[in-house]
XYZ file of C-alpha atoms in Angstrom:
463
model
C 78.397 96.596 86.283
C 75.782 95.361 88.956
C 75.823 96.996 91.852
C 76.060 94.525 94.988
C 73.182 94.252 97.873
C 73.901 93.457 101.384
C 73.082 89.819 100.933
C 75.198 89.515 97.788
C 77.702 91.047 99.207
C 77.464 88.319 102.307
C 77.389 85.769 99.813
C 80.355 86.247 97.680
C 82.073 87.435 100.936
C 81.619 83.527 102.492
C 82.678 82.085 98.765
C 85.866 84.214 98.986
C 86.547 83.023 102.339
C 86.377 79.654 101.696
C 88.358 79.878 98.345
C 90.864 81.822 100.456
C 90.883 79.416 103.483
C 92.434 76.018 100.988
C 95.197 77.635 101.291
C 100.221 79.957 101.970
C 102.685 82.508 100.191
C 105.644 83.871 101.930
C 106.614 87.206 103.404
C 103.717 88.715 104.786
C 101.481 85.492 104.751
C 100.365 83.177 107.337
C 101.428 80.240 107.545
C 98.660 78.769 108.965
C 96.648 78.817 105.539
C 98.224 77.403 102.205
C 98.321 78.958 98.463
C 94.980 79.207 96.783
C 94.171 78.344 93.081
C 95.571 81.364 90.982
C 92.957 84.101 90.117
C 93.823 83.699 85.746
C 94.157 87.037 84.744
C 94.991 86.688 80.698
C 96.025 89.990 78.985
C 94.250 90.378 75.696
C 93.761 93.135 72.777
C 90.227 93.292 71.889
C 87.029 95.739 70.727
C 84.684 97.809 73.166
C 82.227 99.843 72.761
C 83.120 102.841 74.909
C 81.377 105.983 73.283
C 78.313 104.538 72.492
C 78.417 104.987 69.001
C 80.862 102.297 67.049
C 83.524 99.482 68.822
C 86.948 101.038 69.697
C 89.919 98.898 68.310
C 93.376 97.834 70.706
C 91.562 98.030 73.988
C 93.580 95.993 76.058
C 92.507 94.649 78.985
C 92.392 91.483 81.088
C 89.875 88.159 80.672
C 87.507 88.311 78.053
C 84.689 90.275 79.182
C 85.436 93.845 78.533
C 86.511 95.888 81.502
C 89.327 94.126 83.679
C 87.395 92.368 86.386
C 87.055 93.641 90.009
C 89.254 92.094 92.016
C 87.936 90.578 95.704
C 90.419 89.802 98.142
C 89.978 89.496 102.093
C 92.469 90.762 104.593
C 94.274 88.423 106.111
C 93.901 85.926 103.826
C 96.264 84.502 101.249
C 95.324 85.508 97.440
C 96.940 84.144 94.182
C 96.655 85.245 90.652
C 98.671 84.051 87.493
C 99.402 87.068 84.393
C 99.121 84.880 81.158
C 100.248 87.670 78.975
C 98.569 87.344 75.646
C 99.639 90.911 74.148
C 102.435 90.903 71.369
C 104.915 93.442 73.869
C 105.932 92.399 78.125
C 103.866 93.544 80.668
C 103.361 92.818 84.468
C 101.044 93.590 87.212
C 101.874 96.314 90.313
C 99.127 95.805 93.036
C 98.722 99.464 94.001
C 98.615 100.216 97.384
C 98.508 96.883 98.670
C 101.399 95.909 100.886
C 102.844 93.152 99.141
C 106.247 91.406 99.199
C 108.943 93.047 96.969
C 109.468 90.277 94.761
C 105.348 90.690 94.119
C 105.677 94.365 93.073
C 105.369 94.001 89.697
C 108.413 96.720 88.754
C 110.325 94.953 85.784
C 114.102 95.092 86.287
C 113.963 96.334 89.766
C 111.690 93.467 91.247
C 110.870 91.133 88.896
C 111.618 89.987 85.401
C 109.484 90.878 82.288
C 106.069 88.664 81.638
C 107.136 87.847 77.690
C 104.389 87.038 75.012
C 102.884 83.566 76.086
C 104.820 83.299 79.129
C 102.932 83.702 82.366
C 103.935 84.835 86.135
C 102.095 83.553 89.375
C 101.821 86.085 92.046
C 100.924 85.266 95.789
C 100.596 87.536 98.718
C 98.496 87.946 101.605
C 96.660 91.709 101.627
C 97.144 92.779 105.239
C 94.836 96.062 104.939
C 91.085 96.350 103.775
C 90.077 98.819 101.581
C 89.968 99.820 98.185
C 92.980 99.342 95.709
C 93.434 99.203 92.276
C 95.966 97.214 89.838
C 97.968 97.959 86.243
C 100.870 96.844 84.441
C 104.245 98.626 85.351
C 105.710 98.096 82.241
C 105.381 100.319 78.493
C 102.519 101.877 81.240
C 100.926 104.934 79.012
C 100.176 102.731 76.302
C 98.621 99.605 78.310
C 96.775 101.710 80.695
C 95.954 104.232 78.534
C 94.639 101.017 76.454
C 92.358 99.980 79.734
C 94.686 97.511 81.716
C 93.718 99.198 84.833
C 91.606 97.114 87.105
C 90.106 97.561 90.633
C 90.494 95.910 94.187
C 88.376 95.192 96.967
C 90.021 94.165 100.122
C 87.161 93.398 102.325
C 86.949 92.992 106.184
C 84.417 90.812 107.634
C 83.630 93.074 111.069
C 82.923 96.607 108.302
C 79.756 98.086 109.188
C 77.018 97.118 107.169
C 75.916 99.033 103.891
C 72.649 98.580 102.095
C 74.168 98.218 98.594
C 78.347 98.604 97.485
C 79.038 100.317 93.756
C 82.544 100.093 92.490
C 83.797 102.313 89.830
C 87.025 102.702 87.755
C 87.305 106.463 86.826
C 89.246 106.969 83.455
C 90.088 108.599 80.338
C 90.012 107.444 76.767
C 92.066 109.500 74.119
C 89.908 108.883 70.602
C 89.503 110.241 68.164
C 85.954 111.503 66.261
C 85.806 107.722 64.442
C 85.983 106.336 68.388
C 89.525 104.755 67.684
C 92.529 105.899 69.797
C 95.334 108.841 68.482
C 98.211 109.352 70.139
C 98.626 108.676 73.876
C 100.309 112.397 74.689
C 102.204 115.352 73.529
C 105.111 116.411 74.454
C 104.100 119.992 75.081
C 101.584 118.646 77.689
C 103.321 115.907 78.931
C 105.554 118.768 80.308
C 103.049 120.538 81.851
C 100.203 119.241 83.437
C 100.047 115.750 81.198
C 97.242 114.966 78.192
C 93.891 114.393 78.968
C 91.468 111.896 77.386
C 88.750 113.172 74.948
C 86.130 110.520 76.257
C 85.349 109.771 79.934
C 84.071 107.089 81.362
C 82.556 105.413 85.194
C 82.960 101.523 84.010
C 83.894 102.054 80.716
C 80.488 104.119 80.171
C 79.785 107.217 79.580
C 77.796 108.997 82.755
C 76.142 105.638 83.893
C 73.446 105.286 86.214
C 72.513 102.512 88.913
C 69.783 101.633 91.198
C 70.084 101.718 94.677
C 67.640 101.498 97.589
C 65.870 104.683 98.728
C 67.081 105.879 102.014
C 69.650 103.693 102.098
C 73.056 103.640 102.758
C 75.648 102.914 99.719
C 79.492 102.069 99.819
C 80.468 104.109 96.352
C 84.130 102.831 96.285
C 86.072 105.363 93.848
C 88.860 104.484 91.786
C 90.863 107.047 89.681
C 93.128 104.673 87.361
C 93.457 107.641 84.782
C 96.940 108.389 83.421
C 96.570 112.192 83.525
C 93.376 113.465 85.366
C 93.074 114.741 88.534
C 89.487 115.149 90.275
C 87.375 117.744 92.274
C 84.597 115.443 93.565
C 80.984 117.070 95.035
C 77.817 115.091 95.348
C 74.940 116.649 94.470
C 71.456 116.131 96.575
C 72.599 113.812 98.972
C 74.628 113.241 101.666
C 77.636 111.848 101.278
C 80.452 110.976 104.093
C 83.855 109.939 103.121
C 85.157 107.404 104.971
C 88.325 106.136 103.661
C 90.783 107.669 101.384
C 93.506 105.426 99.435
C 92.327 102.203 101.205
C 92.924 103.799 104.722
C 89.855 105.347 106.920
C 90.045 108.590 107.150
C 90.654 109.386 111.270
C 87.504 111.505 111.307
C 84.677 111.138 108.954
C 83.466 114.329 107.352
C 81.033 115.842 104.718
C 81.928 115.357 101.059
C 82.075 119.586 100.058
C 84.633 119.391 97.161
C 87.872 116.483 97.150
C 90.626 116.746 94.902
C 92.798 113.614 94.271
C 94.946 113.005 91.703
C 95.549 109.694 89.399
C 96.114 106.837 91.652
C 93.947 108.021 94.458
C 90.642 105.850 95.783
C 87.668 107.317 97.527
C 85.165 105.818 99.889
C 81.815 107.002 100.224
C 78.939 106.040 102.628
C 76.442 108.074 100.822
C 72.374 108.179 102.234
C 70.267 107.853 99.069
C 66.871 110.355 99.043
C 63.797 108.484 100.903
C 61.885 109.830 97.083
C 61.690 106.769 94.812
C 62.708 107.694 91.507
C 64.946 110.863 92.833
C 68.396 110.906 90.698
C 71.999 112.427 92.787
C 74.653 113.008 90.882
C 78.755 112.564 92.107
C 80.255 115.122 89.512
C 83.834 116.378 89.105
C 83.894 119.876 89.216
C 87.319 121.070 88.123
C 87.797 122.849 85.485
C 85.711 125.457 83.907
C 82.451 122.642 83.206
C 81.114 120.634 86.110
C 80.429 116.661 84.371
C 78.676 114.002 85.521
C 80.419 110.685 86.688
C 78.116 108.378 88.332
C 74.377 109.069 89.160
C 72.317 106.678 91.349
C 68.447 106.451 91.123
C 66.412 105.641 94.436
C 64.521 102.742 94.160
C 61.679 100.917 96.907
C 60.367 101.651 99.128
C 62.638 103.922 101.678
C 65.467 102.402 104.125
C 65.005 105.493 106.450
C 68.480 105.048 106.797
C 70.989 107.612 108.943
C 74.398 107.927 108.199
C 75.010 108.546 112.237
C 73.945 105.006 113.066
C 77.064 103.694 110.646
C 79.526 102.185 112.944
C 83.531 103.144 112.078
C 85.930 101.240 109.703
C 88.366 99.272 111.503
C 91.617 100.684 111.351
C 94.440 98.902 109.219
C 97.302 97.924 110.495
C 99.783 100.505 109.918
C 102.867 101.171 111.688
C 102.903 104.748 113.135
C 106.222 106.674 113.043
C 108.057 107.724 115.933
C 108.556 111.195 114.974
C 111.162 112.245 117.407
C 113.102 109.595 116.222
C 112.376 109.935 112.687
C 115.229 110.809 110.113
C 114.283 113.179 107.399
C 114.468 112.168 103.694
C 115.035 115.636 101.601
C 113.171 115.496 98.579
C 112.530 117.911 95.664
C 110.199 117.734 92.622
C 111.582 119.463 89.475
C 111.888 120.393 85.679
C 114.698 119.278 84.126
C 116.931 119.827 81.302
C 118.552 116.639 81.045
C 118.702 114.585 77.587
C 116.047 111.982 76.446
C 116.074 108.977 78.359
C 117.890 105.802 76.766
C 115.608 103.622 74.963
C 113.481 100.895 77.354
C 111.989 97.515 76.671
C 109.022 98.430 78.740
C 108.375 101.655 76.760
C 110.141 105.214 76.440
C 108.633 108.705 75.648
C 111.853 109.608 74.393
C 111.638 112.823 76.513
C 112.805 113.715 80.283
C 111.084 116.543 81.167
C 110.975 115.585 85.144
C 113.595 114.850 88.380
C 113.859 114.095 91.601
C 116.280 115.578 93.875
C 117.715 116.814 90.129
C 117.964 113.279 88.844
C 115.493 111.977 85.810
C 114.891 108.543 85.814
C 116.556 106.860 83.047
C 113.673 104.250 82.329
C 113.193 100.665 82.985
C 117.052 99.346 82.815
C 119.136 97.082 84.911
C 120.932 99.894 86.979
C 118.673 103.148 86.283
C 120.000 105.174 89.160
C 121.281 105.030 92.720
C 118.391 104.796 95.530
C 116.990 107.971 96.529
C 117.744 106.996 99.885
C 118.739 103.540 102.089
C 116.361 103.172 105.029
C 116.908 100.756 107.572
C 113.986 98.019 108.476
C 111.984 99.016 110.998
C 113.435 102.365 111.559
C 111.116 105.870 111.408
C 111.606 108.248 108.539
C 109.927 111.793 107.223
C 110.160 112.634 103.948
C 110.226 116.622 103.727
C 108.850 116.750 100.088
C 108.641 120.061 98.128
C 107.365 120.535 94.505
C 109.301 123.360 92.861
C 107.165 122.804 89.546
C 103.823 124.760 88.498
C 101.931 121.743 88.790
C 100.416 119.706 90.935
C 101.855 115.635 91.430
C 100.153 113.031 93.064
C 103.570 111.395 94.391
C 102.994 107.325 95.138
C 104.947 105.231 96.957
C 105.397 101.156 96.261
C 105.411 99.044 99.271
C 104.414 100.721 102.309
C 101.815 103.260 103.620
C 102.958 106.892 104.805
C 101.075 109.566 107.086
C 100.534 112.771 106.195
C 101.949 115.326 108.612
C 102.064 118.821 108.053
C 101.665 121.169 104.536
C 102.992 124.642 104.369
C 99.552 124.887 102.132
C 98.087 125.118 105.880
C 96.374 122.303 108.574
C 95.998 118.602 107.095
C 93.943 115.903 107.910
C 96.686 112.820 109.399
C 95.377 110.686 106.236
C 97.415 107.223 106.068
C 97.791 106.673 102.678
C 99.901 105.593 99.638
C 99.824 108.807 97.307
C 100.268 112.556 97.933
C 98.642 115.251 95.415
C 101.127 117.848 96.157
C 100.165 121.051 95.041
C 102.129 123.744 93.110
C 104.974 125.416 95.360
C 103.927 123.338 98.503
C 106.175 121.412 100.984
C 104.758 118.726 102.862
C 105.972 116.112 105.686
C 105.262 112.210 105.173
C 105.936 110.058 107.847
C 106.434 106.817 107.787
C 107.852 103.413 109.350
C 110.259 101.563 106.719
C 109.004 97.717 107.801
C 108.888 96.167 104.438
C 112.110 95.116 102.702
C 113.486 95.985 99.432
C 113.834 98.510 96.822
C 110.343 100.449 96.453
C 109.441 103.007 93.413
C 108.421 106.393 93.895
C 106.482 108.410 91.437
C 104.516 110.495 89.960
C 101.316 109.220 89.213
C 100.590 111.237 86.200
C 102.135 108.343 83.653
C 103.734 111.038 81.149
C 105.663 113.107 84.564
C 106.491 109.190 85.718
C 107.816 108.246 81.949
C 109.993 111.449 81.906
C 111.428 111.558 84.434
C 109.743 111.892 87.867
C 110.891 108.573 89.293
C 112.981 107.379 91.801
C 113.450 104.288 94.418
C 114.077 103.606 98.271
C 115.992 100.759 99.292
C 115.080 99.212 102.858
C 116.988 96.520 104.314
C-alpha cells in the first residue's frame, strides 16, 4: 500500500469531490446533490500471499486485487456502493461507525434482507462525520472476516489541517496453520474467555511492513483494528506521536501517545513528527502481552521538513449531538456469562455455543424475531447507558447507528471521547451518554466476533 503525499492526497480529494458532487440518497442526505455511480464492491474467494512464504487458500475479500480496497468518502457528500456477492454463502456490508440510515446498516433480518449468491444490493448514504471508519459483512461474520472481508474508510474533510504524507493500515489476525492455509476459526474454550487469536499478524496484509515518509515531517497514521479477537496496547517508539482522533471522533484534547489500549473495532489517529535523520527507522508496536511486536515502521526519507507538531491546527469537530444529562434517562445494562443452551441454528452462521448475555439474555442469532429490544428510546430524546461488565474480561461494546460520549468509569477519570465502541474493562462500570436522533432498531455488541456469536448481542429500538 502507497502511502499518500500532500499533493496526492489534494488530488484524489478534488476527484472524489467531483464524483461525489453528480449526485442524492435519502435520510441523512442532501437533497441538493443526487446519487453517484455505485462504488462495485464484488465479494470473491481467492489466494494471497500473507506469510511470505507460499499463497494462502479461501481468502475472501472484495475486488480483485488482494486486500479490500480503502474506501474514500467526503463528509457531506452523498456516496454509493453496490455488494455483488460472488461467495457461494449470503453476506452484507455494516459501515462501522458511520452514521448511516437504518435500512443501510447492513444487519440481515433486522435491517435488511440477505445479499444471496449472484444477487447484489446498492447502498447509498451520505457520511455526515470525517474520520476514520472501517467496513465488514454482518452476516456468518467469524468466518468472512476472519477470511479478510474487512476493509477501511476514510471520511475526509476538506478544512483538516494539512499533513505531509497520510498511511492507512488495517490491523488483523490470520489463524494458519504451519503450511500457511487457515484451521479452525476458534475454540470453544477460548471463545469463552478472552476469544482465539490469530497465529499470523499482519499491517496490510504484511507481515511488519515498512514505508517511506518525509524526514521531519508530519504523518496522518490512520489505525484500523478490524481483528475478530485482538485487542491492542499501542506505543511508538523514537518519535513523537500525538493522537488526535479516536473511533473517527477528535479526541477533545490532543495528548502524547504513552501506551493506548483499544479493542477490535476501534480506529486510531496519529499525527506523528518523523526524525529530521534520513534513513532513521520508528517503530508503532503493540505491547501487550508478555512480547512487544512490531506493526508498522516508517523510514525518514529527504531531506528534513523541520516540521512541529505545535504548528498543526485542530480537527474540526463532527457533528454530534451532545446529551442533556439532567434530562437523560438511564439504560441499565449488564455484561455476563451465561448458562443458557446453544443458540438455534442461523443462515448467517452459528457457533453452536452461547457462552455470553446481556442484561441475562443471549442473543439467539440472526432470526426474524431474535429477542425483544434492549430498550425503546424515543427520537431525539437524551439517554445514559450505565454499563457494567460482570465478566473477567475485557469487551469492546459497539453500538450501530449513532455516536455515544463517554462519561464517567468507576476504573477512575476518563477522557469525554465521542465515539462508537467502549473497551470495558474487567469488573468496571461506565456511563455512555448519548442523544437517540437516528431512527430504528440499532445492534449492540461485543466486538470480539466469538463473545458477539455467543451471545453478547442485543438491539435498541428508536422511534
Amino acid at each position: 500500500m502507497s502511502v499518500l503525499t500532500r499533493r496526492t492526497m489534494l488530488k484524489a480529494s478534488a476527484a472524489s469531490a467531483c464524483a461525489f458532487g453528480l449526485g442524492a440518497a435519502g435520510n441523512m442526505v442532501s437533497t441538493a446533490f443526487a446519487v453517484p455511480e455505485p462504488r462495485i464492491l464484488k465479494t470473491v474467494k481467492t489466494a494471497a500471499n500473507l506469510t511470505g512464504n507460499t499463497s494462502t487458500q479461501d481468502v475472501l475479500t472484495y475486488g480483485d486485487a488482494g486486500m479490500p480496497p480503502v474506501l474514500r468518502m467526503t463528509k457531506g457528500k452523498p456516496f454509493a456502493a453496490r455488494l455483488v456477492n460472488g461467495l457461494d454463502e449470503p453476506t452484507t456490508i455494516h459501515w462501522h461507525g458511520v452514521r448511516v440510515p437504518n435500512r443501510m446498516d447492513g444487519v440481515p433480518y433486522m435491517v435488511q434482507p440477505y445479499v444471496y449468491t449472484g444477487n447484489h444490493f446498492d447502498y447509498a448514504f451520505t457520511p455526515p462525520d470525517a474520520g476514520t471508519f472501517w467496513y465488514h459483512p454482518h452476516c456468518n461474520t467469524l468466518t468472512q472476516m476472519g477470511h479478510g472481508m474487512t476493509g477501511v474508510i476514510v471520511v475526509e474533510n476538506p478544512r483538516d489541517p494539512q499533513f505531509d504524507a497520510e498511511l492507512v493500515v488495517n490491523l488483523r489476525d490470520w489463524r494458519l496453520g504451519g503450511d500457511g492455509q487457515f484451521i479452525q476459526q476458534f475454540r470453544p474454550r477460548d471463545a469463552a474467555r478472552s476469544g482465539t487469536y490469530g497465529t499470523v499478524r499482519t499491517a496490510n496484509w504484511h507481515e511488519e511492513p515498512q514505508y517511506d515518509t518525509p524526514a521531519g515531517g508530519l504523518v496522518r497514521l490512520r489505525l484500523a483494528i478490524t481483528d475478530v479477537t485482538r485487542i491492542y496496547a499501542f506505543q511508538m517508539e523514537d518519535a513523537q506521536a500525538d493522537v488526535i482522533a479516536i473511533d473517527g471522533n477528535p479526541v477533545p484534547d490532543r495528548f502524547r501517545l504513552d501506551v493506548l489500549q483499544l479493542g477490535p473495532g476501534q480506529r486510531l489517529d496519529l499525527a506523528v513528527r518523523m526524525p529530521d535523520d534520513e534513513g532513521t527507522v520508528v517503530a508503532l508496536k503493540d505491547i501487550r502481552g508478555t512480547k512487544k511486536k512490531v506493526l508498522v515502521s516508517l523510514r525518514a526519507v529527504g531531506a528534513s521538513l523541520k516540521r512541529d507538531l505545535r504548528d498543526l491546527a485542530a480537527l474540526e469537530p463532527n457533528p454530534v449531538a451532545m446529551p442533556d444529562i439532567a434530562a437523560a434517562e438511564r439504560i441499565p445494562l449488564a455484561l455476563s456469562a451465561t448458562a443458557e443452551n446453544a443458540p438455534a441454528g442461523s443462515i448467517c452462521g452459528s457457533l453452536g455455543y452461547s457462552f455470553w448475555a446481556i442484561n441475562k439474555v443471549p442473543w439467539p442469532g440472526d432470526t426474524p424475531d431474535p429477542t425483544a429490544p434492549l430498550a425503546e428510546l424515543k427520537l431525539g430524546k437524551s439517554y445514559v447507558i450505565d454499563m457494567q461488565n460482570l465478566t473477567p474480561h475485557a469487551h469492546p461494546i459497539h453500538l450501530h447507528g449513532m455516536s455515544f460520549t463517554v462519561l464517567s468509569s468507576s476504573a477512575g477519570p476518563v477522557r469525554r471521547l465521542v465515539t462508537d465502541t467502549y473497551l470495558i474493562q474487567p469488573d468496571e462500570k461506565v456511563q455512555l451518554g448519548f442523544v437517540a436522533d437516528n431512527p430504528g432498531d440499532w445492534l449492540l455488541h461485543c466486538h470480539i466476533i466469538e463473545h458477539q456469536k455467543s451471545g453478547m448481542t442485543s438491539y435498541l429500538r428508536v422511534a
